[in-house]
Amino acid sequence: MSVTELVPYDEALSRYEPLIGLETHVELGTSTKMFCGCKVEFGAPPNTTVCPVCLGLPGSLPVANRAAIEYTIKIGLALNCTIATWCRFARKNYFYPDMPKDFQISQYDEPLCINGWLDVVVDGETFRVGIERVHLEEDTGKSLHVGGATGRIHGADYSLVDYNRAGIPLVEVVTKPIPGTGGLAPVVARAYVTELRDLLRSLGVSDVRMEEGSLRCDVNTSLAPIGRAEWGTRTETKNVNSLRSVERAVRFEIERQAAVLDAGLKVMQETRHFHEDKGTTTSGRSKEEAQDYRYFPEPDLVPIAPPPEWVEELRASLPELPAARLIRLQAEWGLSDIDMTWLRNAGALDVVEETVAAGASAADARKWWLGELARLANEAGVELPDVGVTPAQVARVAELVKARSLNDKLGRQVFEAIVAGEGSPDEIVAAHGLAVVSDEGALAEAVDAAIAANPDVAAKIRAGKTAAAGALVGAVMKATKGRADAARAHELILERLS
Ligand SMILES: [Zn+2]
């Protein structure tokens, strides 16, 4: 059953209450796989980092990776979870061509970490997202469908399988249902994944690159008529691979499910595929129930029983977490909530912190990173930290502007030249003759010429309309190709005409 028309978002929200939940898979950044000694390496030639264990050959036996267990406990602690004193791996049985054993070693009713929370701030409002569980499992291999138009199996001529990813340690973080978000549901979902990503990055347990698949989200969405006590049937949109897509997927499902419910139909419990290009979801398979996987305790592995002293040692080793860091940096820098949110969303807190450490004021660091550098990054289609300008270079430009050797306009030209690979700020200033004309003789000449060329403006200023001086400053800037010290030119103009 499907409907083709969507219900406009605000209208859907006027009748239905959304409930969301997220399951996030994180590939851990251990040097070897979960149950064997194969190297973990992104981009290695296909089927080169494999062995009998991760290929599931008969007679091979798994051994758990201590570092992966340690990383998982750290994640659990950072998410305020209780760490199990004893737990086991379980076999999750299903057939999939990129899973060589035909079962996945996972955790079922005995996860390593349970019952935590993560605070997420949206528009100044804090949502406490409950964490149901954090468990450890192994990743599957990867199928590549060749010949079809979409890269999906449907319509492909043949498929290739790469087992390099099979057996990479994977942590799954499952939230409890997140009620009470109302129309903010898509934004809360995105903010949660952002917060989780930053938390994982600060722990150093994963490179959390969504575009490379080391962080992948399944987004659960359901709707219930407003005022109804029980929740609606949920859909699970699989493998959403960017923060923006998380938000779009929830929004689309709200508009789609509202249309299904409006038509008097039932929402199917199913998995759905998200289509990046159109921002839509389409039906996948009907959702398996846990019993379909015939879970049972993994007989080839011993239980995990982390000693309490070890857990406490790991707790003590946790770094400053992103929420605490944000509060500290905001107090140190004196920036607004909006600036901090923007910097954080742009992944630019580190570069601003380094720019300040290199001697710039927080206000200058903010001005350049959120202004010209954000523009250049946007133009190049890269993340702000990857724009090609170092924090030390930003600090140097800020210093030159402060010393009035450069003005803001020339500063922008210097950044453009750095991005174009022309060298350091000082090299560029020297090579292009960008230094501000602050030598009084040259500046005075330009000012006199501007006054002579604009007698009517000069007359106005003489008559007391000093605001008109801007036009003469403009003429001076034009004559010096933007290299004049505008503030000094303004002073000279008023001196001569008063
Ligand atoms: Zn292996």
XYZ file of C-alpha atoms and ligand atoms in Angstrom:
499
model
C 0.000 0.000 0.000
C 1.429 3.326 -0.913
C 0.325 6.881 -1.503
C 1.991 9.201 -3.930
C 1.012 12.584 -2.479
C 2.837 13.819 0.611
C 1.192 15.869 3.346
C 2.950 19.249 3.749
C 5.179 19.133 6.830
C 3.379 21.707 9.001
C 0.018 20.196 8.210
C 1.278 16.716 9.165
C 2.498 18.119 12.479
C -0.888 19.705 13.170
C -2.486 16.247 13.308
C 0.283 13.818 14.232
C 2.962 13.478 16.867
C 6.275 12.027 15.572
C 8.420 9.597 17.521
C 11.968 8.982 16.413
C 14.769 6.629 17.401
C 18.232 6.064 15.985
C 20.535 3.105 15.579
C 24.056 4.140 14.733
C 26.787 1.809 13.539
C 30.335 2.918 14.170
C 33.377 1.209 12.699
C 36.026 1.244 15.397
C 39.479 2.533 14.534
C 41.363 -0.464 15.904
C 44.440 -1.541 13.969
C 43.134 -5.102 13.521
C 39.748 -6.776 13.037
C 37.325 -7.899 15.749
C 38.105 -11.609 15.860
C 41.330 -12.042 13.849
C 44.648 -10.295 13.252
C 43.819 -8.899 9.794
C 44.705 -5.264 9.310
C 41.916 -2.667 9.189
C 42.657 -0.432 6.239
C 40.262 1.754 4.258
C 40.781 1.552 0.501
C 43.031 -1.541 0.424
C 42.741 -3.573 -2.825
C 39.687 -5.890 -2.660
C 40.050 -9.142 -0.697
C 43.614 -8.487 0.447
C 43.008 -8.015 4.189
C 41.367 -11.376 4.832
C 42.203 -14.656 6.575
C 40.445 -17.974 7.362
C 38.716 -16.451 10.441
C 37.114 -13.451 8.740
C 36.330 -15.544 5.664
C 34.569 -18.047 7.907
C 36.558 -21.044 6.671
C 35.881 -24.360 8.446
C 37.956 -24.984 11.549
C 38.941 -21.356 12.151
C 38.244 -19.897 15.581
C 37.646 -16.263 16.607
C 39.481 -14.459 19.429
C 38.014 -11.162 20.690
C 40.003 -7.952 20.168
C 40.805 -6.404 23.565
C 41.165 -2.883 22.135
C 37.676 -3.089 20.615
C 36.202 -4.075 23.981
C 38.097 -1.217 25.615
C 36.794 1.288 23.014
C 33.229 0.043 23.498
C 33.432 0.432 27.269
C 34.765 3.981 26.782
C 31.839 4.796 24.493
C 29.430 3.358 27.064
C 30.982 5.395 29.880
C 30.926 8.604 27.821
C 27.227 7.919 27.156
C 26.530 7.515 30.890
C 25.769 3.797 30.527
C 26.036 0.975 33.023
C 28.808 -1.416 31.991
C 27.915 -5.102 32.202
C 30.022 -7.097 34.646
C 29.437 -10.202 32.532
C 28.094 -10.544 29.018
C 28.324 -12.711 25.932
C 28.473 -12.551 22.181
C 25.600 -14.065 20.233
C 25.204 -15.515 16.771
C 22.790 -13.640 14.561
C 21.851 -16.028 11.769
C 20.951 -14.763 8.348
C 22.091 -15.320 4.817
C 23.745 -12.528 2.963
C 26.353 -12.967 0.220
C 28.765 -10.461 1.733
C 28.706 -12.246 5.088
C 30.961 -15.260 4.600
C 29.966 -17.228 7.721
C 26.209 -16.852 7.116
C 25.977 -15.566 10.643
C 27.205 -12.411 12.281
C 28.827 -12.420 15.703
C 26.917 -9.749 17.588
C 25.386 -9.215 21.004
C 21.735 -9.830 21.719
C 20.201 -9.945 25.183
C 23.516 -9.305 26.955
C 24.988 -6.082 25.544
C 28.199 -4.653 27.002
C 26.677 -1.246 27.905
C 23.068 -0.377 28.780
C 20.825 2.420 29.897
C 22.640 5.724 29.349
C 21.860 9.131 27.917
C 23.216 11.921 25.749
C 22.079 15.540 25.961
C 21.361 17.290 22.689
C 20.767 21.037 22.477
C 18.528 22.425 19.729
C 17.637 26.128 19.613
C 18.600 26.493 23.254
C 16.377 23.597 24.328
C 17.978 20.459 25.772
C 16.658 17.040 24.778
C 17.959 14.159 26.885
C 18.203 11.224 24.472
C 18.032 7.910 26.306
C 20.566 5.290 25.216
C 19.101 1.813 25.304
C 22.285 -0.120 24.600
C 25.765 -0.057 23.140
C 26.904 -3.401 21.805
C 29.801 -4.827 19.893
C 29.650 -6.842 16.692
C 31.527 -7.409 13.447
C 30.933 -5.676 10.138
C 29.966 -7.546 6.983
C 31.802 -7.451 3.648
C 30.684 -5.237 0.809
C 28.839 -6.085 -2.424
C 29.382 -4.120 -5.589
C 26.627 -4.448 -8.192
C 27.964 -3.820 -11.683
C 26.084 -2.918 -14.840
C 22.812 -1.470 -13.503
C 21.987 2.218 -13.654
C 21.580 2.737 -9.915
C 24.357 0.638 -8.381
C 21.665 -1.482 -6.752
C 21.340 -5.219 -7.308
C 18.185 -4.722 -9.340
C 19.157 -4.461 -13.019
C 22.832 -5.309 -12.422
C 24.692 -7.674 -14.787
C 26.788 -9.212 -12.042
C 27.958 -8.563 -8.490
C 31.393 -8.534 -6.883
C 32.106 -9.150 -3.213
C 34.914 -7.570 -1.200
C 35.549 -9.190 2.192
C 38.052 -6.621 3.465
C 35.370 -5.042 5.645
C 34.141 -8.411 6.986
C 35.113 -8.661 10.636
C 35.934 -4.982 11.280
C 34.742 -4.173 14.803
C 31.446 -2.391 14.746
C 29.693 -0.758 17.668
C 25.967 -0.221 17.542
C 24.521 2.593 19.636
C 20.749 2.293 19.998
C 18.640 5.101 21.438
C 15.398 4.695 23.309
C 12.422 6.247 21.510
C 12.761 10.045 21.700
C 9.349 11.546 22.522
C 8.305 15.179 22.743
C 10.309 16.582 19.845
C 7.229 17.631 17.835
C 8.165 19.491 14.688
C 11.818 19.534 15.746
C 12.091 15.754 15.234
C 14.253 15.973 12.071
C 16.538 18.579 13.650
C 16.852 16.640 16.912
C 17.765 13.509 14.936
C 20.490 15.401 13.114
C 21.718 17.100 16.295
C 21.925 13.733 18.064
C 24.062 12.202 15.320
C 26.267 15.316 15.295
C 26.699 15.147 19.071
C 27.414 11.409 18.954
C 29.901 11.855 16.106
C 31.787 14.568 18.003
C 31.763 12.450 21.161
C 33.204 9.441 19.325
C 35.819 11.607 17.658
C 36.900 13.092 20.986
C 37.289 9.555 22.375
C 39.581 8.679 19.460
C 37.744 5.389 18.872
C 36.734 5.939 15.239
C 37.415 8.309 12.377
C 33.586 8.757 12.156
C 33.600 9.527 8.435
C 30.016 9.257 7.291
C 30.993 9.537 3.623
C 33.295 6.516 3.961
C 30.690 4.575 5.909
C 32.523 4.420 9.229
C 29.453 6.062 10.805
C 26.079 4.880 9.468
C 22.615 5.618 10.746
C 19.327 3.786 10.681
C 16.535 6.221 11.430
C 13.258 5.021 12.959
C 10.212 7.207 12.534
C 6.580 6.727 13.502
C 3.530 8.945 13.780
C 0.546 8.785 16.092
C -2.538 11.008 16.075
C -2.008 13.809 18.598
C -3.401 12.790 21.987
C -3.294 9.040 21.288
C -1.503 7.146 24.061
C 0.071 4.355 22.022
C 2.780 4.878 19.438
C 2.339 4.324 15.734
C 4.042 1.677 13.587
C 7.610 2.651 12.803
C 9.675 2.404 9.672
C 13.446 2.029 9.690
C 15.309 4.011 7.032
C 18.628 2.220 6.570
C 22.187 3.448 6.113
C 21.646 7.176 5.978
C 25.097 8.520 5.243
C 25.196 12.227 5.990
C 23.941 14.537 8.720
C 21.786 16.400 6.243
C 20.273 13.144 5.027
C 19.337 12.152 8.592
C 17.264 15.315 8.842
C 15.734 14.896 5.387
C 14.895 11.228 5.935
C 12.883 11.960 9.103
C 11.124 14.874 7.456
C 10.199 12.830 4.418
C 8.900 9.923 6.508
C 6.694 12.302 8.529
C 5.162 13.723 5.336
C 4.756 10.262 3.793
C 3.334 8.484 6.844
C 0.868 11.341 7.425
C -0.438 10.747 3.905
C -0.757 6.998 4.551
C -2.643 7.577 7.803
C -4.832 10.324 6.273
C -5.892 7.850 3.588
C -7.044 5.465 6.306
C -4.244 3.003 5.515
C -1.721 1.396 7.827
C 1.974 2.224 7.949
C 3.885 -0.970 7.176
C 6.612 -2.014 9.582
C 9.482 -2.220 7.146
C 12.974 -1.061 6.320
C 13.253 1.731 3.757
C 16.021 2.985 1.482
C 16.903 6.666 1.463
C 17.598 8.263 -1.913
C 20.194 10.969 -1.555
C 19.358 12.620 -4.897
C 15.627 13.108 -4.346
C 15.500 13.140 -0.544
C 12.877 10.381 -0.569
C 12.576 6.875 0.868
C 11.267 3.749 -0.800
C 10.137 0.440 0.577
C 12.856 -2.116 1.344
C 11.935 -5.388 2.988
C 9.386 -6.090 5.678
C 11.168 -5.837 8.983
C 12.472 -9.032 10.543
C 11.568 -9.783 14.116
C 14.314 -10.833 16.508
C 13.160 -14.459 16.361
C 13.848 -14.529 12.618
C 17.562 -14.337 13.409
C 17.581 -17.391 15.703
C 20.054 -15.799 18.090
C 22.008 -18.072 20.400
C 25.118 -17.561 22.555
C 28.292 -17.743 20.445
C 29.897 -21.061 21.454
C 33.355 -20.227 20.094
C 33.990 -17.235 22.379
C 34.378 -16.883 26.135
C 32.111 -14.406 27.945
C 33.367 -10.845 28.558
C 33.689 -9.973 32.236
C 35.477 -6.627 32.514
C 36.966 -6.241 36.019
C 35.576 -3.146 37.819
C 39.130 -1.772 38.313
C 39.627 -1.806 34.542
C 36.337 -0.004 33.951
C 37.296 2.638 36.534
C 40.699 3.026 34.907
C 38.981 3.634 31.559
C 36.557 6.100 33.148
C 39.500 8.069 34.549
C 41.153 8.101 31.115
C 38.184 9.739 29.333
C 39.144 13.045 27.691
C 37.196 16.292 28.017
C 33.903 15.529 26.229
C 32.467 17.835 23.531
C 29.615 19.285 25.608
C 32.003 20.344 28.383
C 34.532 21.621 25.870
C 31.920 23.763 24.132
C 30.971 25.427 27.407
C 34.646 26.060 28.259
C 35.528 27.470 24.822
C 32.486 29.745 24.746
C 33.460 31.192 28.113
C 37.068 31.685 26.944
C 36.138 33.203 23.604
C 33.080 35.246 24.579
C 31.192 34.259 21.414
C 27.417 33.982 21.029
C 25.432 30.711 21.054
C 24.803 31.114 17.327
C 28.509 31.542 16.530
C 29.400 28.510 18.653
C 26.728 26.360 16.990
C 27.898 27.466 13.593
C 31.564 26.778 14.329
C 30.696 23.417 15.774
C 28.490 22.394 12.870
C 31.251 23.443 10.476
C 33.710 21.277 12.429
C 35.766 24.431 12.999
C 36.241 24.479 16.790
C 39.710 22.939 16.519
C 40.974 25.386 13.899
C 39.619 28.380 15.820
C 41.217 27.075 19.012
C 44.545 26.670 17.179
C 44.231 30.154 15.627
C 43.742 31.651 19.069
C 46.677 29.608 20.379
C 48.766 31.051 17.516
C 48.148 34.550 18.857
C 44.934 35.829 17.240
C 42.065 37.200 19.304
C 38.932 35.026 19.412
C 37.014 37.820 17.665
C 39.508 37.903 14.775
C 39.596 34.107 14.516
C 35.808 34.076 14.385
C 35.698 36.870 11.821
C 38.022 35.148 9.346
C 36.854 31.553 9.788
C 33.142 32.375 9.681
C 33.587 34.995 6.978
C 36.071 34.817 4.131
C 37.324 31.284 4.854
C 33.773 29.883 5.080
C 33.072 31.532 1.732
C 36.188 30.004 0.150
C 35.403 26.557 1.620
C 31.872 26.789 0.302
C 33.117 27.799 -3.125
C 35.543 24.864 -3.214
C 32.913 22.480 -1.825
C 35.102 21.372 1.097
C 34.736 21.366 4.870
C 35.992 24.512 6.579
C 39.052 22.859 8.201
C 40.066 21.543 4.745
C 39.969 24.940 3.019
C 43.750 24.978 2.637
C 44.641 27.736 5.110
C 46.328 26.880 8.413
C 45.411 28.409 11.783
C 48.925 29.899 11.970
C 48.364 31.660 8.634
C 45.038 33.062 9.831
C 46.755 34.350 12.975
C 49.473 35.990 10.855
C 46.946 37.774 8.609
C 45.048 38.950 11.692
C 48.334 40.284 13.073
C 49.108 42.171 9.830
C 45.625 43.704 9.830
C 45.963 44.697 13.459
C 49.299 46.376 12.679
C 47.530 48.134 9.778
C 49.948 46.603 7.264
C 46.885 45.050 5.645
C 43.232 46.006 5.639
C 40.343 43.524 5.565
C 40.048 43.661 1.806
C 43.741 42.898 1.307
C 43.454 40.203 3.963
C 40.785 38.517 1.838
C 43.088 38.679 -1.191
C 45.871 37.068 0.842
C 43.569 34.171 1.784
C 42.536 33.687 -1.825
C 46.203 33.505 -2.800
C 46.993 31.015 0.007
C 44.171 28.761 -1.193
C 45.575 29.114 -4.729
C 48.863 27.730 -3.392
C 50.927 30.903 -3.619
C 52.695 30.489 -0.288
C 52.665 32.120 3.136
C 50.954 35.428 3.973
C 54.288 37.299 4.041
C 55.407 35.829 0.710
C 52.084 36.789 -0.876
C 52.123 40.332 0.509
C 55.659 40.815 -0.857
C 54.992 39.157 -4.227
C 51.782 41.099 -4.942
C 52.766 44.372 -3.290
C 49.627 44.053 -1.187
C 50.815 46.075 1.790
C 48.566 48.918 2.785
C 49.584 52.401 1.594
C 50.121 53.925 4.999
C 53.074 56.048 3.983
C 51.684 59.513 4.619
C 53.083 61.115 1.467
C 51.428 58.693 -0.952
C 48.218 58.624 1.027
C 48.059 62.449 1.257
C 48.533 62.680 -2.488
C 45.628 60.306 -3.111
C 43.446 62.238 -0.658
C 44.222 65.577 -2.316
C 43.486 64.087 -5.735
C 40.134 62.736 -4.517
C 39.166 66.145 -3.073
C 40.151 67.911 -6.275
C 38.166 65.463 -8.397
C 34.983 65.759 -6.281
C 34.488 69.473 -5.475
C 30.758 69.113 -4.718
C 31.389 66.372 -2.141
C 34.193 68.442 -0.621
C 31.807 71.396 -0.333
C 29.275 69.299 1.559
C 31.919 68.172 4.051
C 33.085 71.775 4.514
C 29.447 72.636 5.257
C 29.517 70.090 8.099
C 28.087 67.007 6.389
C 30.972 64.781 7.460
C 29.047 61.622 6.522
C 29.788 62.498 2.897
C 33.477 61.720 3.559
C 32.707 58.064 2.783
C 32.483 58.904 -0.915
C 35.969 60.420 -0.859
C 37.384 57.449 1.071
C 35.874 55.292 -1.674
C 37.655 57.359 -4.316
C 40.959 57.008 -2.423
C 40.490 53.227 -2.146
C 39.736 53.044 -5.842
C 42.782 55.106 -6.786
C 45.048 52.909 -4.610
C 43.412 49.672 -5.798
C 42.109 48.993 -2.306
C 45.492 49.294 -0.654
C 44.914 52.483 1.354
C 44.495 52.491 5.118
C 40.859 53.576 4.991
C 40.713 54.821 8.580
C 43.760 57.056 8.094
C 42.411 58.339 4.752
C 39.160 59.291 6.505
C 41.109 61.192 9.143
C 43.131 63.075 6.492
C 40.005 64.054 4.546
C 38.334 65.525 7.623
C 41.555 67.322 8.615
C 41.787 69.007 5.211
C 38.119 69.967 4.933
C 37.345 71.270 8.389
Zn 40.949 -12.010 9.153
